[in-house]
Amino acid sequence: MGGSGKMTVTKPSETEMKMTRVFDAPRELVFEAHTSGEHLRNWWGPRKYETVSAVFEFRVGGKWRIVHRGPEGEEHAFRGEFREIVPPERIVWTFEYEGAPGQVAVETLTFEEHDGKTTLTAVSDWGSEEARDAMHESGMLEGAEETWDRLEEYLQTLRARAS
């Protein structure tokens, strides 16, 4: 079965990037997969990276930080703060790659369910066209697509555990 298997990307404004994908799981489950470091360490990031740390204070004002280790030992860290949480509809957080300090996006995740499948939409506002385009050109989209492939697989694992 599976979701759509394809992430779509648009640029709805001069500062925003929008990614959308359909997942074959109810929105409560897709939302739940975003609520703890234990969940995220199972699917967040490209396959070639190991998640060595995933700290999540899942509350408004709470901080999050994820550290990946690459195949040659290099580490990449990402961090942010939760600004809004409306279960199971929306999460708003900041997103910063520590390798590019000061490039902070405000990202809004929305979860919409139709016929048992969930459309996940992530709109990232980078604050400027230059910052948005730099992120777009950095290879982030390939990483995001692989991350969402891994999320689809993890959701199937969670569904199997629940049945």
XYZ file of C-alpha atoms in Angstrom:
163
model
C 0.000 0.000 0.000
C 1.871 3.113 1.200
C 1.277 6.822 0.872
C 1.882 8.768 -2.287
C 5.612 8.031 -2.077
C 6.357 11.454 -3.503
C 7.177 14.675 -1.757
C 6.165 17.857 -3.550
C 8.060 21.101 -3.035
C 6.899 24.619 -3.839
C 7.967 28.147 -2.954
C 4.722 29.886 -1.907
C 6.456 33.204 -1.135
C 9.843 34.887 -1.423
C 10.921 33.507 1.963
C 9.052 30.191 2.225
C 9.551 26.627 1.094
C 6.628 24.170 1.297
C 7.007 20.371 1.330
C 3.987 18.051 1.196
C 3.542 14.288 1.233
C 0.728 11.803 1.881
C 1.412 9.040 4.414
C -0.552 5.804 4.742
C -1.392 6.271 8.424
C -3.933 8.160 10.532
C -2.896 11.652 11.548
C -2.745 10.815 15.257
C 0.021 8.322 14.455
C 1.903 10.695 12.126
C 1.649 13.416 14.770
C 2.812 11.017 17.509
C 5.921 10.155 15.475
C 6.920 13.848 15.823
C 6.561 14.093 19.613
C 9.679 12.491 21.095
C 13.354 11.951 20.485
C 12.768 8.208 20.787
C 10.437 8.314 17.802
C 12.575 10.682 15.738
C 15.772 8.714 16.183
C 14.019 5.940 14.187
C 13.298 8.021 11.093
C 14.761 11.541 11.105
C 17.565 12.183 8.617
C 19.102 10.380 5.659
C 19.901 6.677 6.011
C 23.663 7.150 5.885
C 23.578 9.039 9.203
C 23.263 7.539 12.669
C 21.287 9.565 15.197
C 23.594 9.838 18.204
C 21.415 12.219 20.220
C 17.759 13.260 20.064
C 16.623 15.540 22.874
C 13.012 16.713 22.814
C 11.134 18.840 25.327
C 7.788 18.515 23.568
C 6.005 21.532 25.031
C 5.593 25.162 24.002
C 8.905 26.836 24.808
C 10.662 23.467 24.964
C 13.932 22.939 23.130
C 14.871 20.183 20.732
C 18.244 19.093 19.342
C 19.234 16.204 17.086
C 22.811 15.147 16.301
C 23.720 12.865 13.390
C 27.020 11.103 12.773
C 28.036 10.438 9.192
C 29.831 7.409 7.772
C 33.221 9.089 8.234
C 32.547 10.229 11.799
C 31.476 13.794 11.008
C 28.632 15.156 13.116
C 25.762 17.427 12.078
C 23.489 19.015 14.670
C 20.080 20.641 14.314
C 18.150 22.514 16.981
C 15.121 24.621 17.680
C 12.316 25.538 20.011
C 8.651 24.593 20.017
C 6.418 27.641 19.533
C 2.988 26.066 19.132
C 1.578 22.557 19.601
C -2.029 21.709 18.694
C -2.457 17.892 18.849
C -2.914 16.260 16.358
C -3.212 19.187 13.927
C -0.147 21.416 14.026
C 3.382 21.895 15.345
C 5.290 25.160 14.951
C 8.992 25.097 15.764
C 12.186 26.853 14.869
C 14.783 24.954 12.867
C 18.497 25.726 12.733
C 21.371 23.713 11.299
C 24.249 24.374 13.680
C 26.658 24.264 10.720
C 25.003 27.469 9.443
C 24.465 29.476 12.641
C 21.942 32.271 12.417
C 20.004 30.675 9.539
C 16.857 29.994 11.554
C 13.587 29.003 9.918
C 10.166 28.996 11.499
C 8.554 25.755 10.371
C 4.850 24.945 10.563
C 3.860 21.281 10.283
C 0.197 20.552 9.578
C -1.419 17.124 9.676
C -4.639 16.543 7.700
C -6.356 13.172 7.477
C -8.509 11.956 4.576
C -9.706 8.347 4.290
C -7.154 7.071 6.807
C -4.190 8.735 5.108
C -2.429 11.843 6.370
C -1.173 14.768 4.349
C 1.821 16.251 6.117
C 2.712 19.774 5.044
C 5.838 21.568 6.252
C 6.109 25.272 5.480
C 9.498 26.753 6.377
C 9.927 30.529 6.476
C 13.629 31.341 6.176
C 13.201 35.101 6.577
C 14.789 35.980 3.245
C 14.822 34.738 -0.309
C 18.608 34.278 -0.138
C 18.436 32.082 2.971
C 15.561 30.031 1.522
C 17.376 29.485 -1.765
C 20.663 28.626 -0.019
C 18.866 25.932 1.963
C 17.137 24.699 -1.194
C 20.517 24.368 -2.949
C 22.266 22.725 0.035
C 20.957 19.212 -0.617
C 18.405 19.575 2.180
C 15.539 18.516 -0.087
C 17.129 15.158 -0.885
C 17.651 14.624 2.841
C 14.057 15.630 3.580
C 12.705 13.249 0.948
C 14.714 10.343 2.351
C 13.668 11.331 5.883
C 10.010 11.173 4.881
C 10.606 7.788 3.184
C 11.961 6.595 6.531
C 8.971 8.114 8.334
C 6.594 6.121 6.091
C 8.481 2.931 7.001
C 8.454 3.791 10.718
C 4.723 4.499 10.648
C 4.137 1.002 9.267
C 6.228 -0.386 12.128
C 4.135 1.564 14.659
C 0.910 0.338 13.056
C 2.108 -3.276 13.201
C 2.981 -2.903 16.900
C -0.472 -1.493 17.650
C -2.349 -4.388 16.016
